[in-house]
Amino acid sequence: MTKPKVFVTRRIPEEGLRLLEAACEVDVWPEDLPPSRDALLERVRGVEGILSMLTERIDAEVMDAAGPQLKVISNYAVGYDNVDIPAATARGIPVGHTPGVLTETTADFAFALLMAAARRLVEADAFVRAGRWKTWEPQRLLGVDIYGATLGLVGLGRIGRAVARRALGFGMRVLYYDPAVPSEDAPAGCSPAALDTLLRQADFISLHVPLTPQTRRLIDAAAFAKMKPTAVLVNTARGPVVDPQALYEALSSRRIFAAALDVTDPEPIPPDSPLLQLDNLVIAPHIGSASRATRGKMARIAAENLLAGLRGAPLLHRVGVAGD
Ligand code: DGY
């Protein structure tokens, strides 16, 4: 029996690849950088399944380039703003993603960024390495306190809740803005707030919303104008939720204390971006879910989603299905 052909847009951990190789004819893009648009359109031709990363735009053109035999798209991420869901739905193609397994790992990283920005950890490391540590100084590298501070969570889904648990352990007060979560459904210790109130009251603002037309540029110049001068913004969600020009102005004018980003707009951030000149910005290359164990679990789920779609069975995690 011939095996179904699938295209995997990057090398994923063995846990997933092994499953695919046992059942499919697998074409894996071999390079570290994603396939170019032309290469993507070429490599998907004739496949029954596409296993994509968040770096590829999987839209109607890609689906049509693959052809009418395309049965499933499996995104190796919980976010799926890179996939045109209406186009997939119109073609009857289920789209899979990987929620759940990366929640705690991503929340750990959001909290690591929050702490690093608050206590100026990256600056401190650079200070020591530059040979500038001459003595104990009463006023060197002063940061802001985490204990007793107010955390404002924008988005109280899985990852937002996991960050809330960490914050409560650190003795923080937790506010959240999420119109989908009424106060009776919120975990103990998390109080609902209007976005405006949250922006004005929070010492730390951490973003946990998907990228949608409603959340694009949610944090713009007007939002920064409402924040405390001691505020710290953390973004582990999607870069375009924050207006990068407004962020630059807020940080460079010390309108806010600091920001910590795992995601940027554009992504990757250009090496000559003025943001990279700022000492009150901590930045990482979109590694929130990047622990060995979690990436392995994501690979397994992405492979299982793909295999289910090829069989015409329900996906383990399908975009648009309640609870996913
Ligand atoms: C996701 O899963 O959406 C993250 O951004 C990468 O793991």
XYZ file of C-alpha atoms and ligand atoms in Angstrom, residues 54 76-81 98 102 106 236-238 262-263 286 288-290 295 298, ligand 1:
28
model
C 4.431 29.447 12.996
C 3.515 22.861 15.496
C 2.335 25.565 17.947
C -0.652 26.421 20.076
C -1.086 29.702 18.163
C -2.413 29.450 14.632
C -2.554 33.003 13.358
C -0.675 21.830 20.208
C 3.430 24.043 26.499
C 5.696 29.132 28.531
C 5.204 36.102 25.304
C 2.072 36.056 23.100
C 2.505 37.471 19.594
C 9.847 36.851 23.616
C 8.001 37.897 20.463
C 10.539 33.355 20.668
C 8.746 30.463 25.464
C 7.967 26.795 24.805
C 11.580 25.805 24.215
C 9.101 20.589 22.269
C 4.506 19.312 20.849
C 3.050 28.718 20.175
O 2.972 27.501 20.388
O 2.121 29.349 19.665
C 4.304 29.409 20.595
O 4.364 30.711 20.173
C 5.530 28.634 20.172
O 5.556 27.468 20.897
